[in-house]
Amino acid sequence: MPPKLPEVDEGVFDEVDSALFEAQRIKGQLLKKEAQSIANRSVYFGNKIKDSIEKYKEAADFFMTGNDNQQAIDCFEQALILMEKKPKEFRSREKGEVYLEISECLREIGVRTVKEMERLEEITQNACILLAEDGKFYKSAGIEKDLAKFLEEEGPSVDNVGELEENYFYAKAIEHYKNAGEMFQTENSKTSMMECFLKCAEIYGLIADYSNAMKYFEKVASVLASEKLTAFNAREPLLRSFLCKILENLAKAENDDLTGALCQGYEDLRDCYDRYCEICIHLDGSLEGNMILKLIESVKKKNPKEMASALKKFDKMKTLDSWNTTLLLKIKEAISVLDLT
C-alpha cells in the first residue's frame, strides 16, 4: 500500500498564483516606464515612436498575464496615441489589432453598465473598420459577429438598461449581425453569412418585427434552395418565416374587422405557402410543409386545440427549439383570444 501523501493547503497555491501575477505586473511597470522614457527622449538613435509602441505592447501583455487589464488598456491607449503622431508609418490593421486588444481587456474587466457596453461597442467597431480598411474583411466580419452576439446576450442585463428605448441592445445586435453578414457575403462565405442573417431574423421575430424577420428568413431559404446539397435545409427557415407571417396576420385581425380580416388573412397565408413552395420544391408534402398547412387550418377555424394536437405530432418527429416554441405559443394565445370573440 503506497504511503499516504500529506495534505496540501490550497491557500499555498493561491499565494503562488498571487506572487506570479505580481511578478508579471512588476515587469509590466518596468516596460511601461521604458516606453515612456523612449517616447520622451529628445535624442534617440532609432525610430523612437515604433520602439516606444513595441514596449507599450510588451508591457500590456505582461499586465494582462498579471491580471491587471486596466493597466493593459492604458498601455494600448498610449500606443494608439503614438500611432496617431505618425499615421503614415502604421497600417490600419496594426491600429485595428490594438483596438481589438482593448476590447478584449474590457470584456475581461466586465461590462456592467450601459456606458461600459457602449464603450466596448465603439472600441470593437473601430477595430472592425480599421481591419476592413486593410482588406481583412473575413476577420473584421468575425469580430463584428462576436460583438453582435455579446450585445444580444449581455446587453439586456446591464445596469440602467431600463432608461434606454425598448429592445435597444437587440437593435444594436441586429445592426452588427447585418454588417457581419454582408462582409461574409463579400468574402463568399455563405455559411457564415447565413448564420448572421438567421440571427437577424430570429431577433426580429422575438421583438415582433415580423416583416423584417420574414425578409431575412426568406433570404437564407433562397440561398439554401439554390444549391442541391442544401436545398432540403431551406424548409426550416421557411417554416420559421411562416410563423412570423401568421403572427403578422393575427395582429391585423385583432385591429381590423375580425371576420373580414381573418378571411382575407387565410387567403394571404395560402398565397404565402404557395410562394414558399416555389422557393423550395421540397417544402410541399414535407414535415414542415404539412405543419404549415395544419397551422393555416387552425387559424381559419380559430381552434387552438387542433393546433396543439398538430404540434405534439410534429414535436415527436422533430424537436421544436426555444425560438419556434416561443412563437408558436404566441400564435396559440392569439388564436385563443380570437376563439373567445
mmCIF file of C-alpha atoms in Angstrom:
data_model
loop_
_atom_site.group_PDB
_atom_site.id
_atom_site.type_symbol
_atom_site.label_atom_id
_atom_site.label_comp_id
_atom_site.label_asym_id
_atom_site.label_seq_id
_atom_site.Cartn_x
_atom_site.Cartn_y
_atom_site.Cartn_z
ATOM 1 C CA MET A 1 0.000 0.000 0.000
ATOM 2 C CA PRO A 2 1.543 3.336 -1.036
ATOM 3 C CA PRO A 3 2.252 5.846 1.725
ATOM 4 C CA LYS A 4 -0.401 8.484 2.305
ATOM 5 C CA LEU A 5 0.622 11.804 0.856
ATOM 6 C CA PRO A 6 0.444 14.823 3.152
ATOM 7 C CA GLU A 7 -2.478 17.170 2.579
ATOM 8 C CA VAL A 8 -1.565 20.438 0.892
ATOM 9 C CA ASP A 9 -3.227 23.659 1.948
ATOM 10 C CA GLU A 10 -4.963 25.143 -1.119
ATOM 11 C CA GLY A 11 -4.033 28.574 0.185
ATOM 12 C CA VAL A 12 -0.418 27.801 -0.753
ATOM 13 C CA PHE A 13 -1.411 27.626 -4.427
ATOM 14 C CA ASP A 14 -3.284 30.931 -4.117
ATOM 15 C CA GLU A 15 -0.174 32.548 -2.666
ATOM 16 C CA VAL A 16 1.966 31.179 -5.502
ATOM 17 C CA ASP A 17 -0.520 32.469 -8.100
ATOM 18 C CA SER A 18 -0.593 35.854 -6.406
ATOM 19 C CA ALA A 19 3.208 36.046 -6.429
ATOM 20 C CA LEU A 20 3.350 35.087 -10.112
ATOM 21 C CA PHE A 21 0.744 37.709 -11.032
ATOM 22 C CA GLU A 22 2.651 40.334 -9.055
ATOM 23 C CA ALA A 23 5.890 39.445 -10.853
ATOM 24 C CA GLN A 24 4.162 39.913 -14.213
ATOM 25 C CA ARG A 25 2.745 43.282 -13.136
ATOM 26 C CA ILE A 26 6.178 44.484 -11.941
ATOM 27 C CA LYS A 27 7.675 43.523 -15.305
ATOM 28 C CA GLY A 28 4.820 45.390 -16.985
ATOM 29 C CA GLN A 29 5.528 48.525 -14.948
ATOM 30 C CA LEU A 30 9.223 48.424 -15.878
ATOM 31 C CA LEU A 31 8.410 48.089 -19.579
ATOM 32 C CA LYS A 32 5.826 50.870 -19.357
ATOM 33 C CA LYS A 33 8.411 53.223 -17.827
ATOM 34 C CA GLU A 34 10.875 52.222 -20.530
ATOM 35 C CA ALA A 35 8.274 53.010 -23.211
ATOM 36 C CA GLN A 36 7.613 56.426 -21.658
ATOM 37 C CA SER A 37 11.342 57.112 -21.465
ATOM 38 C CA ILE A 38 11.899 56.288 -25.138
ATOM 39 C CA ALA A 39 8.941 58.421 -26.250
ATOM 40 C CA ASN A 40 10.139 61.445 -24.239
ATOM 41 C CA ARG A 41 13.781 61.424 -25.341
ATOM 42 C CA SER A 42 14.898 64.382 -27.422
ATOM 43 C CA VAL A 43 17.802 62.380 -28.823
ATOM 44 C CA TYR A 44 17.252 58.738 -29.794
ATOM 45 C CA PHE A 45 19.161 56.593 -32.271
ATOM 46 C CA GLY A 46 16.357 54.702 -33.978
ATOM 47 C CA ASN A 47 12.631 55.069 -34.546
ATOM 48 C CA LYS A 48 11.534 56.152 -31.082
ATOM 49 C CA ILE A 49 7.810 56.095 -31.934
ATOM 50 C CA LYS A 50 7.870 52.491 -33.133
ATOM 51 C CA ASP A 51 10.201 51.339 -30.366
ATOM 52 C CA SER A 52 8.068 53.011 -27.699
ATOM 53 C CA ILE A 53 4.923 51.416 -29.112
ATOM 54 C CA GLU A 54 6.535 47.971 -29.008
ATOM 55 C CA LYS A 55 7.484 48.494 -25.361
ATOM 56 C CA TYR A 56 3.921 49.587 -24.529
ATOM 57 C CA LYS A 57 2.576 46.453 -26.216
ATOM 58 C CA GLU A 58 5.029 44.256 -24.323
ATOM 59 C CA ALA A 59 4.050 45.953 -21.075
ATOM 60 C CA ALA A 60 0.366 45.402 -21.871
ATOM 61 C CA ASP A 61 0.985 41.684 -22.419
ATOM 62 C CA PHE A 62 2.628 41.390 -19.000
ATOM 63 C CA PHE A 63 -0.207 43.330 -17.354
ATOM 64 C CA MET A 64 -2.771 41.012 -18.951
ATOM 65 C CA THR A 65 -0.831 37.968 -17.766
ATOM 66 C CA GLY A 66 -0.685 39.594 -14.328
ATOM 67 C CA ASN A 67 -4.469 40.033 -14.344
ATOM 68 C CA ASP A 68 -4.346 43.852 -14.457
ATOM 69 C CA ASN A 69 -6.366 44.580 -17.572
ATOM 70 C CA GLN A 70 -6.902 48.264 -16.769
ATOM 71 C CA GLN A 71 -3.148 48.892 -16.857
ATOM 72 C CA ALA A 72 -3.003 46.919 -20.108
ATOM 73 C CA ILE A 73 -5.691 49.189 -21.582
ATOM 74 C CA ASP A 74 -3.689 52.265 -20.535
ATOM 75 C CA CYS A 75 -0.631 50.905 -22.372
ATOM 76 C CA PHE A 76 -2.599 50.094 -25.517
ATOM 77 C CA GLU A 77 -4.171 53.569 -25.484
ATOM 78 C CA GLN A 78 -0.720 55.152 -25.217
ATOM 79 C CA ALA A 79 0.354 53.060 -28.199
ATOM 80 C CA LEU A 80 -2.608 54.394 -30.210
ATOM 81 C CA ILE A 81 -1.746 57.985 -29.274
ATOM 82 C CA LEU A 82 1.788 57.454 -30.570
ATOM 83 C CA MET A 83 0.469 55.861 -33.774
ATOM 84 C CA GLU A 84 -1.596 58.982 -34.447
ATOM 85 C CA LYS A 85 1.575 61.099 -34.331
ATOM 86 C CA LYS A 86 2.945 59.273 -37.385
ATOM 87 C CA PRO A 87 -0.190 57.823 -39.052
ATOM 88 C CA LYS A 88 1.529 57.053 -42.362
ATOM 89 C CA GLU A 89 4.002 54.734 -40.650
ATOM 90 C CA PHE A 90 1.297 52.357 -39.422
ATOM 91 C CA ARG A 91 -1.165 50.272 -41.387
ATOM 92 C CA SER A 92 -4.846 50.277 -40.498
ATOM 93 C CA ARG A 93 -4.511 46.625 -39.487
ATOM 94 C CA GLU A 94 -1.924 47.485 -36.819
ATOM 95 C CA LYS A 95 -4.215 50.077 -35.250
ATOM 96 C CA GLY A 96 -7.187 47.751 -35.544
ATOM 97 C CA GLU A 97 -5.410 44.985 -33.664
ATOM 98 C CA VAL A 98 -4.621 47.378 -30.800
ATOM 99 C CA TYR A 99 -8.303 48.352 -30.586
ATOM 100 C CA LEU A 100 -9.161 44.658 -30.573
ATOM 101 C CA GLU A 101 -6.805 44.047 -27.647
ATOM 102 C CA ILE A 102 -8.507 46.878 -25.727
ATOM 103 C CA SER A 103 -11.950 45.386 -26.374
ATOM 104 C CA GLU A 104 -10.809 42.001 -25.059
ATOM 105 C CA CYS A 105 -9.427 43.659 -21.919
ATOM 106 C CA LEU A 106 -12.737 45.459 -21.382
ATOM 107 C CA ARG A 107 -14.587 42.141 -21.508
ATOM 108 C CA GLU A 108 -12.147 40.633 -19.029
ATOM 109 C CA ILE A 109 -12.743 43.522 -16.627
ATOM 110 C CA GLY A 110 -16.501 43.114 -17.030
ATOM 111 C CA VAL A 111 -19.197 45.168 -18.724
ATOM 112 C CA ARG A 112 -21.816 46.147 -16.154
ATOM 113 C CA THR A 113 -23.375 49.433 -17.281
ATOM 114 C CA VAL A 114 -24.851 50.899 -20.450
ATOM 115 C CA LYS A 115 -21.932 53.325 -20.703
ATOM 116 C CA GLU A 116 -19.393 50.495 -20.464
ATOM 117 C CA MET A 117 -21.286 48.468 -23.063
ATOM 118 C CA GLU A 118 -21.385 51.425 -25.444
ATOM 119 C CA ARG A 119 -17.652 51.973 -24.960
ATOM 120 C CA LEU A 120 -16.971 48.323 -25.744
ATOM 121 C CA GLU A 121 -19.118 48.596 -28.865
ATOM 122 C CA GLU A 122 -17.291 51.725 -30.040
ATOM 123 C CA ILE A 123 -13.824 50.243 -29.454
ATOM 124 C CA THR A 124 -14.708 46.975 -31.186
ATOM 125 C CA GLN A 125 -16.326 48.833 -34.073
ATOM 126 C CA ASN A 126 -13.112 50.820 -34.541
ATOM 127 C CA ALA A 127 -11.203 47.544 -34.759
ATOM 128 C CA CYS A 128 -13.626 46.196 -37.387
ATOM 129 C CA ILE A 129 -13.440 49.343 -39.534
ATOM 130 C CA LEU A 130 -9.647 49.519 -39.464
ATOM 131 C CA LEU A 131 -9.207 45.830 -40.270
ATOM 132 C CA ALA A 132 -11.677 46.125 -43.153
ATOM 133 C CA GLU A 133 -9.776 49.158 -44.472
ATOM 134 C CA ASP A 134 -6.718 46.918 -44.724
ATOM 135 C CA GLY A 135 -8.671 44.256 -46.617
ATOM 136 C CA LYS A 136 -9.143 41.926 -43.642
ATOM 137 C CA PHE A 137 -12.864 41.536 -44.326
ATOM 138 C CA TYR A 138 -13.239 37.986 -43.036
ATOM 139 C CA LYS A 139 -11.517 38.765 -39.733
ATOM 140 C CA SER A 140 -13.473 42.002 -39.395
ATOM 141 C CA ALA A 141 -16.735 40.150 -40.039
ATOM 142 C CA GLY A 142 -15.893 37.541 -37.403
ATOM 143 C CA ILE A 143 -15.189 40.236 -34.812
ATOM 144 C CA GLU A 144 -18.419 42.051 -35.656
ATOM 145 C CA LYS A 145 -20.395 38.810 -35.401
ATOM 146 C CA ASP A 146 -18.861 38.167 -31.978
ATOM 147 C CA LEU A 147 -19.745 41.718 -30.899
ATOM 148 C CA ALA A 148 -23.338 41.221 -32.050
ATOM 149 C CA LYS A 149 -23.596 38.010 -30.009
ATOM 150 C CA PHE A 150 -22.215 39.776 -26.930
ATOM 151 C CA LEU A 151 -24.674 42.685 -27.286
ATOM 152 C CA GLU A 152 -27.565 40.269 -27.813
ATOM 153 C CA GLU A 153 -26.754 38.108 -24.791
ATOM 154 C CA GLU A 154 -25.270 40.583 -22.303
ATOM 155 C CA GLY A 155 -26.777 43.938 -23.303
ATOM 156 C CA PRO A 156 -30.305 43.435 -21.912
ATOM 157 C CA SER A 157 -28.930 42.593 -18.430
ATOM 158 C CA VAL A 158 -26.610 45.587 -17.834
ATOM 159 C CA ASP A 159 -27.399 48.265 -15.244
ATOM 160 C CA ASN A 160 -29.594 51.233 -16.276
ATOM 161 C CA VAL A 161 -30.843 49.422 -19.389
ATOM 162 C CA GLY A 162 -34.392 50.440 -18.442
ATOM 163 C CA GLU A 163 -33.531 54.046 -19.264
ATOM 164 C CA LEU A 164 -32.997 53.159 -22.924
ATOM 165 C CA GLU A 165 -35.507 52.557 -25.692
ATOM 166 C CA GLU A 166 -37.178 49.157 -25.669
ATOM 167 C CA ASN A 167 -35.061 46.469 -27.356
ATOM 168 C CA TYR A 168 -32.129 48.918 -27.649
ATOM 169 C CA PHE A 169 -29.402 46.281 -27.470
ATOM 170 C CA TYR A 170 -31.341 43.831 -29.653
ATOM 171 C CA ALA A 171 -31.459 46.530 -32.330
ATOM 172 C CA LYS A 172 -27.715 47.064 -31.903
ATOM 173 C CA ALA A 173 -27.096 43.320 -32.199
ATOM 174 C CA ILE A 174 -29.138 43.147 -35.401
ATOM 175 C CA GLU A 175 -27.135 46.031 -36.872
ATOM 176 C CA HIS A 176 -23.844 44.245 -36.244
ATOM 177 C CA TYR A 177 -25.133 40.849 -37.419
ATOM 178 C CA LYS A 178 -26.194 42.560 -40.672
ATOM 179 C CA ASN A 179 -22.798 44.197 -41.128
ATOM 180 C CA ALA A 180 -21.039 40.905 -40.437
ATOM 181 C CA GLY A 181 -23.327 39.015 -42.814
ATOM 182 C CA GLU A 182 -22.703 41.488 -45.621
ATOM 183 C CA MET A 183 -18.926 41.269 -45.137
ATOM 184 C CA PHE A 184 -19.064 37.470 -45.114
ATOM 185 C CA GLN A 185 -21.066 37.725 -48.329
ATOM 186 C CA THR A 186 -18.310 39.772 -49.993
ATOM 187 C CA GLU A 187 -15.866 37.040 -48.947
ATOM 188 C CA ASN A 188 -18.188 34.405 -50.464
ATOM 189 C CA SER A 189 -18.525 32.718 -47.071
ATOM 190 C CA LYS A 190 -22.120 31.563 -47.417
ATOM 191 C CA THR A 191 -22.318 29.533 -44.215
ATOM 192 C CA SER A 192 -21.164 32.409 -42.003
ATOM 193 C CA MET A 193 -23.324 34.859 -43.932
ATOM 194 C CA MET A 194 -26.432 32.720 -43.382
ATOM 195 C CA GLU A 195 -25.646 32.315 -39.674
ATOM 196 C CA CYS A 196 -25.625 36.106 -39.306
ATOM 197 C CA PHE A 197 -28.789 36.659 -41.338
ATOM 198 C CA LEU A 198 -30.563 33.893 -39.409
ATOM 199 C CA LYS A 199 -29.685 35.682 -36.165
ATOM 200 C CA CYS A 200 -31.140 38.901 -37.609
ATOM 201 C CA ALA A 201 -34.341 37.055 -38.482
ATOM 202 C CA GLU A 202 -34.613 35.354 -35.094
ATOM 203 C CA ILE A 203 -34.144 38.563 -33.118
ATOM 204 C CA TYR A 204 -36.592 40.430 -35.357
ATOM 205 C CA GLY A 205 -39.108 37.656 -34.698
ATOM 206 C CA LEU A 206 -38.640 37.801 -30.924
ATOM 207 C CA ILE A 207 -39.142 41.590 -30.822
ATOM 208 C CA ALA A 208 -42.263 41.251 -33.019
ATOM 209 C CA ASP A 209 -40.846 42.908 -36.144
ATOM 210 C CA TYR A 210 -42.311 40.140 -38.250
ATOM 211 C CA SER A 211 -41.923 41.778 -41.647
ATOM 212 C CA ASN A 212 -38.144 42.095 -41.300
ATOM 213 C CA ALA A 213 -37.906 38.634 -39.754
ATOM 214 C CA MET A 214 -39.593 37.163 -42.828
ATOM 215 C CA LYS A 215 -37.275 39.135 -45.114
ATOM 216 C CA TYR A 216 -34.159 37.555 -43.617
ATOM 217 C CA PHE A 217 -35.601 34.056 -43.245
ATOM 218 C CA GLU A 218 -36.601 34.143 -46.913
ATOM 219 C CA LYS A 219 -33.152 35.417 -47.885
ATOM 220 C CA VAL A 220 -31.489 32.471 -46.142
ATOM 221 C CA ALA A 221 -34.000 29.983 -47.545
ATOM 222 C CA SER A 222 -33.375 31.240 -51.085
ATOM 223 C CA VAL A 223 -29.610 30.751 -50.697
ATOM 224 C CA LEU A 224 -30.102 27.232 -49.333
ATOM 225 C CA ALA A 225 -32.631 26.296 -52.021
ATOM 226 C CA SER A 226 -30.274 27.431 -54.786
ATOM 227 C CA GLU A 227 -27.791 24.628 -54.022
ATOM 228 C CA LYS A 228 -28.598 20.939 -54.486
ATOM 229 C CA LEU A 229 -26.706 19.888 -51.370
ATOM 230 C CA THR A 230 -28.531 22.349 -49.093
ATOM 231 C CA ALA A 231 -31.939 22.581 -50.792
ATOM 232 C CA PHE A 232 -33.673 20.351 -48.209
ATOM 233 C CA ASN A 233 -32.474 22.646 -45.408
ATOM 234 C CA ALA A 234 -34.479 25.556 -46.827
ATOM 235 C CA ARG A 235 -37.642 24.116 -45.251
ATOM 236 C CA GLU A 236 -36.707 25.144 -41.685
ATOM 237 C CA PRO A 237 -36.224 28.904 -42.295
ATOM 238 C CA LEU A 238 -39.401 28.900 -44.403
ATOM 239 C CA LEU A 239 -41.340 27.341 -41.516
ATOM 240 C CA ARG A 240 -39.952 29.993 -39.176
ATOM 241 C CA SER A 241 -40.817 32.711 -41.643
ATOM 242 C CA PHE A 242 -44.342 31.362 -41.871
ATOM 243 C CA LEU A 243 -44.772 31.555 -38.095
ATOM 244 C CA CYS A 244 -43.931 35.251 -38.388
ATOM 245 C CA LYS A 245 -46.421 35.593 -41.241
ATOM 246 C CA ILE A 246 -49.193 34.077 -39.107
ATOM 247 C CA LEU A 247 -48.450 36.392 -36.186
ATOM 248 C CA GLU A 248 -48.389 39.395 -38.503
ATOM 249 C CA ASN A 249 -51.805 38.432 -39.905
ATOM 250 C CA LEU A 250 -53.255 37.699 -36.462
ATOM 251 C CA ALA A 251 -52.137 41.124 -35.259
ATOM 252 C CA LYS A 252 -54.001 42.687 -38.183
ATOM 253 C CA ALA A 253 -57.073 40.586 -37.392
ATOM 254 C CA GLU A 254 -57.125 41.935 -33.834
ATOM 255 C CA ASN A 255 -57.028 45.519 -35.068
ATOM 256 C CA ASP A 256 -59.374 45.273 -38.068
ATOM 257 C CA ASP A 257 -62.864 43.975 -38.696
ATOM 258 C CA LEU A 258 -62.411 40.438 -37.347
ATOM 259 C CA THR A 259 -64.396 38.343 -39.833
ATOM 260 C CA GLY A 260 -63.150 40.140 -42.923
ATOM 261 C CA ALA A 261 -59.562 40.255 -41.720
ATOM 262 C CA LEU A 262 -59.491 36.541 -40.921
ATOM 263 C CA CYS A 263 -60.989 35.647 -44.293
ATOM 264 C CA GLN A 264 -58.503 37.816 -46.139
ATOM 265 C CA GLY A 265 -55.713 36.597 -43.869
ATOM 266 C CA TYR A 266 -56.488 32.955 -44.670
ATOM 267 C CA GLU A 267 -56.128 33.589 -48.400
ATOM 268 C CA ASP A 268 -52.949 35.538 -47.722
ATOM 269 C CA LEU A 269 -51.493 32.600 -45.783
ATOM 270 C CA ARG A 270 -52.340 30.196 -48.605
ATOM 271 C CA ASP A 271 -50.657 32.500 -51.130
ATOM 272 C CA CYS A 272 -47.606 32.721 -48.874
ATOM 273 C CA TYR A 273 -47.417 28.928 -48.608
ATOM 274 C CA ASP A 274 -47.636 28.561 -52.397
ATOM 275 C CA ARG A 275 -44.856 31.121 -52.819
ATOM 276 C CA TYR A 276 -42.674 29.263 -50.319
ATOM 277 C CA CYS A 277 -43.250 26.027 -52.236
ATOM 278 C CA GLU A 278 -41.828 27.804 -55.283
ATOM 279 C CA ILE A 279 -38.755 28.872 -53.302
ATOM 280 C CA CYS A 280 -38.199 25.323 -52.038
ATOM 281 C CA ILE A 281 -39.601 22.471 -54.127
ATOM 282 C CA HIS A 282 -39.099 20.116 -51.168
ATOM 283 C CA LEU A 283 -41.494 22.001 -48.859
ATOM 284 C CA ASP A 284 -44.808 20.646 -50.140
ATOM 285 C CA GLY A 285 -45.543 17.262 -48.562
ATOM 286 C CA SER A 286 -42.676 17.557 -46.084
ATOM 287 C CA LEU A 287 -42.992 17.552 -42.289
ATOM 288 C CA GLU A 288 -42.582 21.345 -42.257
ATOM 289 C CA GLY A 289 -44.989 21.820 -45.157
ATOM 290 C CA ASN A 290 -47.695 19.715 -43.511
ATOM 291 C CA MET A 291 -47.158 21.621 -40.262
ATOM 292 C CA ILE A 292 -47.712 24.912 -42.073
ATOM 293 C CA LEU A 293 -50.961 23.622 -43.611
ATOM 294 C CA LYS A 294 -52.181 22.463 -40.175
ATOM 295 C CA LEU A 295 -51.423 25.903 -38.756
ATOM 296 C CA ILE A 296 -53.348 27.569 -41.569
ATOM 297 C CA GLU A 297 -56.383 25.390 -40.824
ATOM 298 C CA SER A 298 -56.118 26.092 -37.087
ATOM 299 C CA VAL A 299 -56.085 29.829 -37.737
ATOM 300 C CA LYS A 300 -59.002 29.548 -40.150
ATOM 301 C CA LYS A 301 -61.072 27.585 -37.613
ATOM 302 C CA LYS A 302 -59.778 29.657 -34.651
ATOM 303 C CA ASN A 303 -59.055 26.316 -32.978
ATOM 304 C CA PRO A 304 -56.089 26.299 -30.541
ATOM 305 C CA LYS A 305 -56.732 22.653 -29.572
ATOM 306 C CA GLU A 306 -56.298 21.471 -33.146
ATOM 307 C CA MET A 307 -53.077 23.448 -33.316
ATOM 308 C CA ALA A 308 -51.781 21.904 -30.063
ATOM 309 C CA SER A 309 -52.508 18.414 -31.382
ATOM 310 C CA ALA A 310 -50.610 19.120 -34.606
ATOM 311 C CA LEU A 311 -47.655 20.492 -32.657
ATOM 312 C CA LYS A 312 -47.425 17.369 -30.496
ATOM 313 C CA LYS A 313 -47.232 15.183 -33.582
ATOM 314 C CA PHE A 314 -44.591 17.442 -35.119
ATOM 315 C CA ASP A 315 -42.521 17.537 -31.920
ATOM 316 C CA LYS A 316 -42.376 13.726 -31.828
ATOM 317 C CA MET A 317 -40.807 13.734 -35.277
ATOM 318 C CA LYS A 318 -38.611 16.816 -34.910
ATOM 319 C CA THR A 319 -37.958 18.582 -31.600
ATOM 320 C CA LEU A 320 -39.036 22.206 -31.570
ATOM 321 C CA ASP A 321 -36.364 24.611 -30.357
ATOM 322 C CA SER A 322 -36.979 27.509 -27.960
ATOM 323 C CA TRP A 323 -37.420 30.087 -30.747
ATOM 324 C CA ASN A 324 -40.101 28.046 -32.525
ATOM 325 C CA THR A 325 -41.791 27.246 -29.223
ATOM 326 C CA THR A 326 -41.909 30.922 -28.216
ATOM 327 C CA LEU A 327 -43.587 31.992 -31.459
ATOM 328 C CA LEU A 328 -45.939 29.027 -31.532
ATOM 329 C CA LEU A 329 -47.122 29.898 -28.022
ATOM 330 C CA LYS A 330 -47.805 33.442 -29.212
ATOM 331 C CA ILE A 331 -49.839 32.054 -32.112
ATOM 332 C CA LYS A 332 -51.774 29.743 -29.803
ATOM 333 C CA GLU A 333 -52.554 32.614 -27.413
ATOM 334 C CA ALA A 334 -53.664 34.838 -30.282
ATOM 335 C CA ILE A 335 -55.930 32.103 -31.671
ATOM 336 C CA SER A 336 -57.370 31.539 -28.183
ATOM 337 C CA VAL A 337 -58.259 35.242 -27.958
ATOM 338 C CA LEU A 338 -59.936 35.087 -31.361
ATOM 339 C CA ASP A 339 -61.767 31.919 -30.309
ATOM 340 C CA LEU A 340 -63.420 33.845 -27.458
ATOM 341 C CA THR A 341 -64.818 36.550 -29.746
#
